[in-house]
Structures are given as structure tokens and as C-alpha cells.
mmCIF file of C-alpha atoms in Angstrom:
data_model
loop_
_atom_site.group_PDB
_atom_site.id
_atom_site.type_symbol
_atom_site.label_atom_id
_atom_site.label_comp_id
_atom_site.label_asym_id
_atom_site.label_seq_id
_atom_site.Cartn_x
_atom_site.Cartn_y
_atom_site.Cartn_z
ATOM 1 C CA MET A 1 39.183 5.928 -38.098
ATOM 2 C CA ILE A 2 35.919 4.863 -36.516
ATOM 3 C CA SER A 3 38.008 2.130 -34.509
ATOM 4 C CA LYS A 4 40.596 4.199 -33.488
ATOM 5 C CA LEU A 5 38.312 6.563 -32.085
ATOM 6 C CA LEU A 6 36.074 3.917 -30.214
ATOM 7 C CA GLY A 7 39.222 2.446 -28.539
ATOM 8 C CA LYS A 8 40.645 -0.740 -28.003
ATOM 9 C CA PRO A 9 38.122 -3.589 -27.262
ATOM 10 C CA ILE A 10 38.299 -5.253 -23.901
ATOM 11 C CA PRO A 11 39.704 -8.572 -23.798
ATOM 12 C CA PRO A 12 37.341 -10.953 -25.224
ATOM 13 C CA ALA A 13 35.630 -13.622 -23.295
ATOM 14 C CA SER A 14 36.379 -16.059 -25.809
ATOM 15 C CA GLY A 15 36.152 -19.804 -25.320
ATOM 16 C CA MET A 16 39.973 -20.055 -25.409
ATOM 17 C CA LEU A 17 40.456 -17.746 -22.603
ATOM 18 C CA GLU A 18 37.726 -19.348 -20.682
ATOM 19 C CA HIS A 19 39.313 -22.581 -21.433
ATOM 20 C CA GLN A 20 42.617 -21.097 -20.381
ATOM 21 C CA SER A 21 40.995 -20.165 -16.957
ATOM 22 C CA ASP A 22 39.436 -23.510 -16.454
ATOM 23 C CA ARG A 23 42.974 -25.182 -16.802
ATOM 24 C CA THR A 24 44.569 -22.282 -14.317
ATOM 25 C CA THR A 25 42.061 -23.380 -11.744
ATOM 26 C CA VAL A 26 42.630 -26.963 -12.349
ATOM 27 C CA VAL A 27 46.426 -26.644 -11.960
ATOM 28 C CA ILE A 28 46.011 -24.371 -8.919
ATOM 29 C CA ARG A 29 43.417 -27.031 -7.635
ATOM 30 C CA LYS A 30 45.752 -29.762 -8.078
ATOM 31 C CA LEU A 31 48.623 -27.753 -6.559
ATOM 32 C CA ALA A 32 46.579 -27.458 -3.312
ATOM 33 C CA SER A 33 46.157 -31.174 -3.128
ATOM 34 C CA LEU A 34 49.732 -31.831 -3.409
ATOM 35 C CA LEU A 35 50.202 -29.805 -0.722
ATOM 36 C CA ALA A 36 47.765 -31.383 1.387
ATOM 37 C CA ALA A 37 48.448 -34.722 0.670
ATOM 38 C CA GLY A 38 52.172 -33.803 2.141
ATOM 39 C CA VAL A 39 54.183 -33.396 -0.793
ATOM 40 C CA PRO A 40 56.853 -30.723 0.049
ATOM 41 C CA ALA A 41 55.963 -27.290 -1.656
ATOM 42 C CA LEU A 42 58.760 -26.907 -3.941
ATOM 43 C CA GLN A 43 58.810 -30.594 -5.055
ATOM 44 C CA ALA A 44 54.710 -30.413 -5.756
ATOM 45 C CA ARG A 45 55.205 -26.986 -7.765
ATOM 46 C CA GLY A 46 58.024 -28.588 -9.901
ATOM 47 C CA HIS A 47 55.556 -31.360 -10.728
ATOM 48 C CA LEU A 48 53.161 -28.472 -12.106
ATOM 49 C CA GLU A 49 55.873 -25.933 -13.206
ATOM 50 C CA GLN A 50 55.226 -26.564 -16.998
ATOM 51 C CA ASP A 51 51.603 -25.989 -16.470
ATOM 52 C CA ILE A 52 52.138 -22.740 -14.368
ATOM 53 C CA ALA A 53 54.385 -21.228 -16.860
ATOM 54 C CA LYS A 54 51.308 -21.409 -18.780
ATOM 55 C CA PHE A 55 49.147 -19.071 -16.912
ATOM 56 C CA HIS A 56 48.195 -15.833 -18.063
ATOM 57 C CA PRO A 57 50.337 -12.630 -16.958
ATOM 58 C CA ASP A 58 47.878 -11.453 -15.039
ATOM 59 C CA VAL A 59 46.639 -14.562 -13.143
ATOM 60 C CA ALA A 60 50.926 -15.326 -13.056
ATOM 61 C CA GLU A 61 51.665 -12.268 -11.517
ATOM 62 C CA ARG A 62 48.615 -12.689 -8.658
ATOM 63 C CA PHE A 63 49.611 -16.761 -8.202
ATOM 64 C CA GLU A 64 53.173 -15.899 -7.585
ATOM 65 C CA LEU A 65 51.806 -13.099 -5.026
ATOM 66 C CA THR A 66 49.999 -15.398 -3.108
ATOM 67 C CA TRP A 67 52.673 -18.422 -3.077
ATOM 68 C CA ASP A 68 55.626 -16.237 -2.161
ATOM 69 C CA LEU A 69 53.724 -14.489 0.673
ATOM 70 C CA ALA A 70 52.201 -17.714 2.222
ATOM 71 C CA ASN A 71 55.743 -19.548 1.783
ATOM 72 C CA ARG A 72 57.740 -16.499 3.192
ATOM 73 C CA LEU A 73 55.274 -15.845 6.167
ATOM 74 C CA GLY A 74 55.697 -19.622 6.754
ATOM 75 C CA GLY A 75 51.674 -20.415 6.601
ATOM 76 C CA SER A 76 50.276 -23.157 4.822
ATOM 77 C CA PRO A 77 50.012 -22.687 0.951
ATOM 78 C CA THR A 78 46.686 -24.870 0.689
ATOM 79 C CA PRO A 79 43.755 -22.860 1.983
ATOM 80 C CA THR A 80 45.300 -19.883 0.332
ATOM 81 C CA LEU A 81 45.831 -21.419 -3.032
ATOM 82 C CA LEU A 82 41.855 -22.586 -2.846
ATOM 83 C CA ARG A 83 40.855 -19.266 -2.082
ATOM 84 C CA LEU A 84 42.792 -17.798 -5.265
ATOM 85 C CA ALA A 85 41.185 -20.628 -7.252
ATOM 86 C CA GLU A 86 37.716 -19.894 -5.859
ATOM 87 C CA VAL A 87 38.133 -16.105 -6.525
ATOM 88 C CA LEU A 88 39.181 -16.636 -10.099
ATOM 89 C CA GLU A 89 36.440 -18.831 -11.060
ATOM 90 C CA SER A 90 34.250 -16.131 -9.474
ATOM 91 C CA GLN A 91 35.752 -13.332 -11.288
ATOM 92 C CA GLN A 92 35.910 -15.094 -14.779
ATOM 93 C CA SER A 93 32.253 -16.024 -14.767
ATOM 94 C CA GLN A 94 31.606 -12.582 -13.718
ATOM 95 C CA SER A 95 33.764 -10.898 -16.223
ATOM 96 C CA ALA A 96 32.360 -13.125 -19.023
ATOM 97 C CA SER A 97 28.781 -11.498 -18.417
ATOM 98 C CA ILE A 98 30.132 -7.982 -17.974
ATOM 99 C CA GLN A 99 32.414 -8.062 -21.309
ATOM 100 C CA LEU A 100 29.229 -9.380 -23.257
ATOM 101 C CA ALA A 101 26.950 -6.545 -21.840
ATOM 102 C CA TYR A 102 29.783 -4.088 -22.534
ATOM 103 C CA ALA A 103 29.828 -5.330 -26.167
ATOM 104 C CA ALA A 104 26.450 -4.676 -27.613
ATOM 105 C CA PRO A 105 26.228 -0.867 -26.680
ATOM 106 C CA ARG A 106 29.968 -0.684 -28.234
ATOM 107 C CA ALA A 107 28.684 -2.415 -31.197
ATOM 108 C CA THR A 108 25.672 -0.097 -31.727
ATOM 109 C CA ALA A 109 27.771 2.901 -31.363
ATOM 110 C CA LYS A 110 30.251 1.669 -33.992
ATOM 111 C CA LEU A 111 27.267 0.661 -36.415
ATOM 112 C CA ILE A 112 25.392 4.041 -35.897
ATOM 113 C CA MET A 113 28.410 5.770 -36.777
ATOM 114 C CA GLY A 114 29.231 3.846 -39.969
ATOM 115 C CA LEU A 115 25.685 4.669 -41.306
ATOM 116 C CA PRO A 116 26.474 8.166 -42.767
ATOM 117 C CA PHE A 117 29.361 6.254 -45.274
ATOM 118 C CA ALA A 118 27.016 3.836 -46.068
ATOM 119 C CA ALA A 119 24.286 5.656 -46.894
ATOM 120 C CA LEU A 120 26.901 7.786 -49.135
ATOM 121 C CA VAL A 121 27.616 4.583 -51.131
ATOM 122 C CA ILE A 122 24.313 3.438 -51.502
ATOM 123 C CA GLY A 123 22.922 6.740 -52.689
ATOM 124 C CA GLN A 124 26.030 6.551 -55.307
ATOM 125 C CA LEU A 125 25.158 3.232 -56.674
ATOM 126 C CA ILE A 126 21.522 4.279 -57.136
ATOM 127 C CA GLY A 127 22.197 6.865 -59.007
ATOM 128 C CA LEU A 128 21.457 9.995 -56.702
ATOM 129 C CA ASN A 129 25.169 10.949 -57.236
ATOM 130 C CA PRO A 130 26.087 12.603 -53.598
ATOM 131 C CA ILE A 131 29.794 12.227 -54.284
ATOM 132 C CA GLY A 132 29.467 14.554 -57.213
ATOM 133 C CA SER A 133 27.170 17.059 -55.131
ATOM 134 C CA ILE A 134 30.001 17.056 -52.512
ATOM 135 C CA THR A 135 32.795 17.638 -55.042
ATOM 136 C CA GLY A 136 30.566 19.569 -57.818
ATOM 137 C CA SER A 137 28.827 22.098 -55.239
ATOM 138 C CA ILE A 138 29.686 24.657 -52.768
ATOM 139 C CA LEU A 139 26.830 23.788 -50.754
ATOM 140 C CA GLY A 140 27.394 20.315 -50.794
ATOM 141 C CA PHE A 141 31.030 20.290 -49.880
ATOM 142 C CA LEU A 142 30.413 22.759 -46.612
ATOM 143 C CA SER A 143 27.410 20.353 -45.953
ATOM 144 C CA PHE A 144 30.040 17.560 -46.092
ATOM 145 C CA LEU A 145 32.842 19.265 -44.025
ATOM 146 C CA VAL A 146 30.138 20.131 -41.177
ATOM 147 C CA GLY A 147 28.782 16.602 -41.246
ATOM 148 C CA ILE A 148 32.497 15.154 -41.013
ATOM 149 C CA ALA A 149 33.074 17.659 -37.908
ATOM 150 C CA LEU A 150 30.047 16.750 -36.296
ATOM 151 C CA LEU A 151 30.929 13.132 -36.792
ATOM 152 C CA ILE A 152 34.383 13.475 -35.471
ATOM 153 C CA VAL A 153 32.986 15.210 -32.254
ATOM 154 C CA GLY A 154 30.322 12.304 -31.651
ATOM 155 C CA GLN A 155 33.116 9.672 -32.180
ATOM 156 C CA MET A 156 34.941 11.442 -29.554
ATOM 157 C CA TRP A 157 32.006 11.726 -27.076
ATOM 158 C CA VAL A 158 30.943 7.914 -27.387
ATOM 159 C CA GLN A 159 34.632 7.203 -27.022
ATOM 160 C CA ASN A 160 34.717 9.290 -23.489
ATOM 161 C CA ILE A 161 31.438 7.359 -22.581
ATOM 162 C CA LEU A 162 32.637 3.727 -23.602
ATOM 163 C CA GLU A 163 35.812 4.604 -21.806
ATOM 164 C CA LYS A 164 34.756 5.506 -18.635
ATOM 165 C CA ALA A 165 32.172 2.587 -18.377
ATOM 166 C CA ARG A 166 34.998 -0.103 -19.537
ATOM 167 C CA PRO A 167 35.086 -2.702 -17.079
ATOM 168 C CA GLN A 168 37.978 -2.904 -15.180
ATOM 169 C CA PHE A 169 39.269 -6.763 -14.134
ATOM 170 C CA SER A 170 40.931 -5.512 -11.010
ATOM 171 C CA ASP A 171 40.762 -7.214 -7.724
ATOM 172 C CA PRO A 172 39.374 -4.822 -5.059
ATOM 173 C CA GLY A 173 39.563 -7.626 -2.129
ATOM 174 C CA ALA A 174 43.106 -8.668 -2.789
ATOM 175 C CA PHE A 175 44.588 -6.645 -0.106
ATOM 176 C CA LEU A 176 42.478 -8.080 2.385
ATOM 177 C CA ASP A 177 42.927 -11.574 1.140
ATOM 178 C CA ALA A 178 46.960 -10.937 1.606
ATOM 179 C CA VAL A 179 46.282 -9.794 5.445
ATOM 180 C CA ALA A 180 44.213 -12.982 6.012
ATOM 181 C CA ILE A 181 47.181 -14.877 4.583
ATOM 182 C CA GLY A 182 49.711 -13.152 7.271
ATOM 183 C CA LEU A 183 47.099 -14.243 9.924
ATOM 184 C CA SER A 184 47.020 -17.651 8.801
ATOM 185 C CA ALA A 185 50.581 -17.629 9.082
ATOM 186 C CA GLY A 186 50.422 -16.888 12.820
ATOM 187 C CA LEU A 187 51.600 -13.119 12.459
ATOM 188 C CA SER A 188 49.706 -10.528 14.526
ATOM 189 C CA PRO A 189 47.117 -8.392 12.703
ATOM 190 C CA GLU A 190 49.592 -5.298 12.826
ATOM 191 C CA ARG A 191 52.384 -7.441 11.183
ATOM 192 C CA ALA A 192 49.680 -8.951 8.710
ATOM 193 C CA GLU A 193 48.922 -5.605 7.445
ATOM 194 C CA SER A 194 52.443 -4.395 7.410
ATOM 195 C CA GLU A 195 53.424 -7.312 5.120
ATOM 196 C CA ALA A 196 50.477 -7.101 2.793
ATOM 197 C CA ARG A 197 50.904 -3.281 2.263
ATOM 198 C CA SER A 198 54.766 -4.203 1.190
ATOM 199 C CA LEU A 199 53.285 -6.162 -1.623
ATOM 200 C CA LYS A 200 53.865 -4.769 -4.835
ATOM 201 C CA GLY A 201 50.412 -4.148 -6.809
ATOM 202 C CA ILE A 202 47.988 -4.480 -3.919
ATOM 203 C CA GLY A 203 50.160 -2.573 -1.272
ATOM 204 C CA ASN A 204 48.244 0.279 -1.995
ATOM 205 C CA PRO A 205 44.257 -0.804 -1.445
ATOM 206 C CA ASP A 206 41.402 1.833 -2.374
ATOM 207 C CA PRO A 207 39.297 3.579 0.425
ATOM 208 C CA GLU A 208 36.766 0.861 0.368
ATOM 209 C CA ALA A 209 39.109 -1.693 1.447
ATOM 210 C CA GLU A 210 40.834 0.543 4.138
ATOM 211 C CA ALA A 211 37.218 1.248 5.588
ATOM 212 C CA SER A 212 36.568 -2.558 5.660
ATOM 213 C CA LEU A 213 39.938 -3.714 7.465
ATOM 214 C CA GLU A 214 38.908 -1.193 9.987
ATOM 215 C CA GLU A 215 35.623 -2.262 9.956
ATOM 216 C CA CYS A 216 36.634 -5.788 10.743
ATOM 217 C CA ARG A 217 39.406 -4.961 13.273
ATOM 218 C CA ALA A 218 36.951 -2.851 15.240
ATOM 219 C CA LEU A 219 34.292 -6.029 15.141
ATOM 220 C CA SER A 220 36.626 -8.444 16.009
ATOM 221 C CA HIS A 221 38.084 -6.462 18.894
ATOM 222 C CA LYS A 222 34.532 -5.964 20.008
ATOM 223 C CA THR A 223 33.135 -9.603 19.862
ATOM 224 C CA GLY A 224 36.451 -11.462 19.955
ATOM 225 C CA SER A 225 35.708 -13.132 16.726
ATOM 226 C CA SER A 226 38.450 -14.231 14.000
ATOM 227 C CA ILE A 227 39.483 -11.383 12.187
ATOM 228 C CA ARG A 228 40.772 -13.576 9.497
ATOM 229 C CA GLY A 229 37.201 -14.788 8.718
ATOM 230 C CA LEU A 230 36.086 -11.127 8.791
ATOM 231 C CA LEU A 231 38.513 -10.027 6.448
ATOM 232 C CA LEU A 232 37.819 -13.148 3.828
ATOM 233 C CA ASP A 233 33.830 -12.056 3.814
ATOM 234 C CA ALA A 234 34.841 -8.474 3.736
ATOM 235 C CA ALA A 235 37.036 -9.320 0.530
ATOM 236 C CA GLN A 236 34.026 -11.215 -1.165
ATOM 237 C CA ALA A 237 31.807 -8.410 -0.125
ATOM 238 C CA ILE A 238 33.984 -5.742 -1.805
ATOM 239 C CA ARG A 239 33.986 -7.836 -4.791
ATOM 240 C CA ALA A 240 30.648 -8.267 -5.179
ATOM 241 C CA ALA A 241 30.103 -4.670 -4.698
ATOM 242 C CA HIS A 242 32.579 -3.572 -7.381
ATOM 243 C CA ARG A 243 30.803 -6.002 -10.293
ATOM 244 C CA ASN A 244 27.554 -4.656 -9.140
ATOM 245 C CA HIS A 245 28.785 -1.038 -9.661
ATOM 246 C CA GLN A 246 30.271 -2.229 -13.235
ATOM 247 C CA ALA A 247 26.983 -3.803 -14.163
ATOM 248 C CA GLN A 248 24.662 -0.986 -13.405
ATOM 249 C CA ALA A 249 27.141 1.654 -15.337
ATOM 250 C CA ILE A 250 27.184 -0.670 -18.728
ATOM 251 C CA SER A 251 22.904 -1.008 -18.026
ATOM 252 C CA LYS A 252 23.055 2.822 -18.276
ATOM 253 C CA LEU A 253 25.203 3.045 -21.390
ATOM 254 C CA GLN A 254 22.556 2.808 -23.929
ATOM 255 C CA ILE A 255 21.086 5.696 -22.301
ATOM 256 C CA ARG A 256 24.157 7.555 -22.264
ATOM 257 C CA LEU A 257 25.114 6.823 -25.666
ATOM 258 C CA MET A 258 21.829 8.518 -27.253
ATOM 259 C CA LEU A 259 22.789 11.489 -26.081
ATOM 260 C CA PRO A 260 25.878 12.067 -28.620
ATOM 261 C CA LEU A 261 24.149 10.070 -31.250
ATOM 262 C CA GLY A 262 21.041 12.208 -31.222
ATOM 263 C CA LEU A 263 22.856 15.434 -30.965
ATOM 264 C CA LEU A 264 25.909 15.001 -33.100
ATOM 265 C CA THR A 265 25.507 11.780 -35.188
ATOM 266 C CA LEU A 266 21.917 12.323 -36.383
ATOM 267 C CA PRO A 267 22.830 15.675 -37.749
ATOM 268 C CA ALA A 268 25.999 14.572 -39.159
ATOM 269 C CA PHE A 269 24.165 11.719 -41.244
ATOM 270 C CA VAL A 270 21.909 14.223 -42.760
ATOM 271 C CA LEU A 271 24.679 16.820 -43.847
ATOM 272 C CA LEU A 272 26.842 14.078 -44.893
ATOM 273 C CA ALA A 273 24.268 11.316 -46.608
ATOM 274 C CA VAL A 274 20.631 13.253 -47.090
ATOM 275 C CA ALA A 275 21.793 16.864 -48.161
ATOM 276 C CA PRO A 276 24.229 15.702 -50.734
ATOM 277 C CA MET A 277 21.577 13.358 -52.090
ATOM 278 C CA ALA A 278 19.071 15.992 -52.342
ATOM 279 C CA ILE A 279 21.275 18.385 -54.180
ATOM 280 C CA GLY A 280 22.163 15.765 -56.684
ATOM 281 C CA MET A 281 18.235 15.125 -57.142
ATOM 282 C CA LEU A 282 17.413 18.723 -57.606
ATOM 283 C CA THR A 283 20.639 19.145 -59.597
ATOM 284 C CA HIS A 284 19.549 16.103 -62.015
ATOM 285 C CA THR A 285 16.091 17.253 -62.267
#
């Protein structure tokens, strides 16, 4: 029951997944190298199709979006693929750190939630007979019921806190990267933006990406600088801000978890374990 109420775990940053990510970026970089050497796009991809088919579904979707957009618009896929490899490497490194930081408070919450039941078992083994107090005493039974109710409410509260802090491994800079791909293909900024908005999954950017696009457009118009470079820098800045926001939320998780654990789980522990054992001791004496 505890594991259900605490929700599903985030995808683990296991060695196998890290190794898969390493292989993914190696394949993408190898494909970019073949294209840079003058191998036709379809032929280059054909050489690596078996490796591409092994990509994680999320990575495969991003790869296909990037590949199709670059080829459809007539731009060179090489810099686009290298950019995708850099983004994937950076995100894998950051996500591993975030997952590790998230795992500690989640494990702590699970441990504390299980303590009342562990105390019941220990009390029974050492002869205090808390289970007999629960089944044979109205006071013990009421204490058990109230304790269970408090524990369930506490678990639901903890789950809500954990879900709000759960890392979301989306790519907030993908839309700006897509606009930059269109620009590298020679499209006008307006046409590149239109093509990016037509893409499934990234065509509806969040307000931060929209604001960054407007800022880049205004700065490029004012200074005459390349908007493509500004967009790539803005995409990286958005990703960094997104990671920092997640890290800050997780760093505050231990403090936020103290409230339900102190107000509900601790009283539940007393009612579920301490009270029945005390009743058992009094009855025994």
C-alpha cells in the first residue's frame, strides 16, 4: 500500500540507461561524421539503421523530429545532429544528478511510513503482544483505527509533495532549436517559426520559450546579429534554468516532508505501535 501511495518511481539513472545514452550519442555523432564526409543522407542513415532502431523511444522521437525537419527544409543535418548529441549528453548528466537527489527523500519517506508496522512486529516478538491488545481491547482497536487513518492521510500528503517535486525530463529548449534548424536551412525567421510550430510535441512552447523568441527577434533586429546564434544560446539558458528550478525544488523536499511526517506519521506511530504495546504491558502486569 505504501509503494502505491508514494507513486511510481522516476526512470532510474542506472548504469544500463547511462550506457544506452552513451551509445545513442556515439551513433548520432557517427551519422553526423558520415554526412560531413559527403555520404548521402539516406545512405549514411542506412549504415546505422540497426543502431538507430535501438534508441530509447523518447530519444528516437526527438531524433526523428530533428532528422525530418532538417531534411525536409533542405538544411544540412550535420550541425543539427551534433547539437542534438550535445543536448542529450548534457541532459543525461543532469538527469542522473537530479534523480539521485530525488531518490533520497523518497526513500526516507518510505522508511518512516513503514516504521509503525515494523514496531508492531518487534513488539509482538519481544512479548508485549500489541496485536492481542488491538484485537482484544476496544481502546487498542480504536487506537489502531485512528492510527491507520492518520497514516493513510499522511501517505497521501507525502505522495502529493513528491509528485509536485518529481523531475520532468522534457526539453524546454527544443522549440528554439527547431526554429534555429529552419534558419540554418535558409528560411526566413517567420517561416522557420511556422515550421517549428507545426511539429508534434514541441510546436506548443511554454511561455518562457515564447518570451525568449521575442527577445532574440528584437535583439537581432536592433543589433543586426544572427538570430540563429541567439536562439541556440537562449535554448541552452532555458534548459539551465529548468534544471536549476528542479534542483531547488528537490533541495527543499526534505523540509517540506517534515510537516506531514511530524503532524501525521509520528502520531500514527504512537497510536499504531506505542499505545497497543503500552496496553499490552498494562494488561500483562
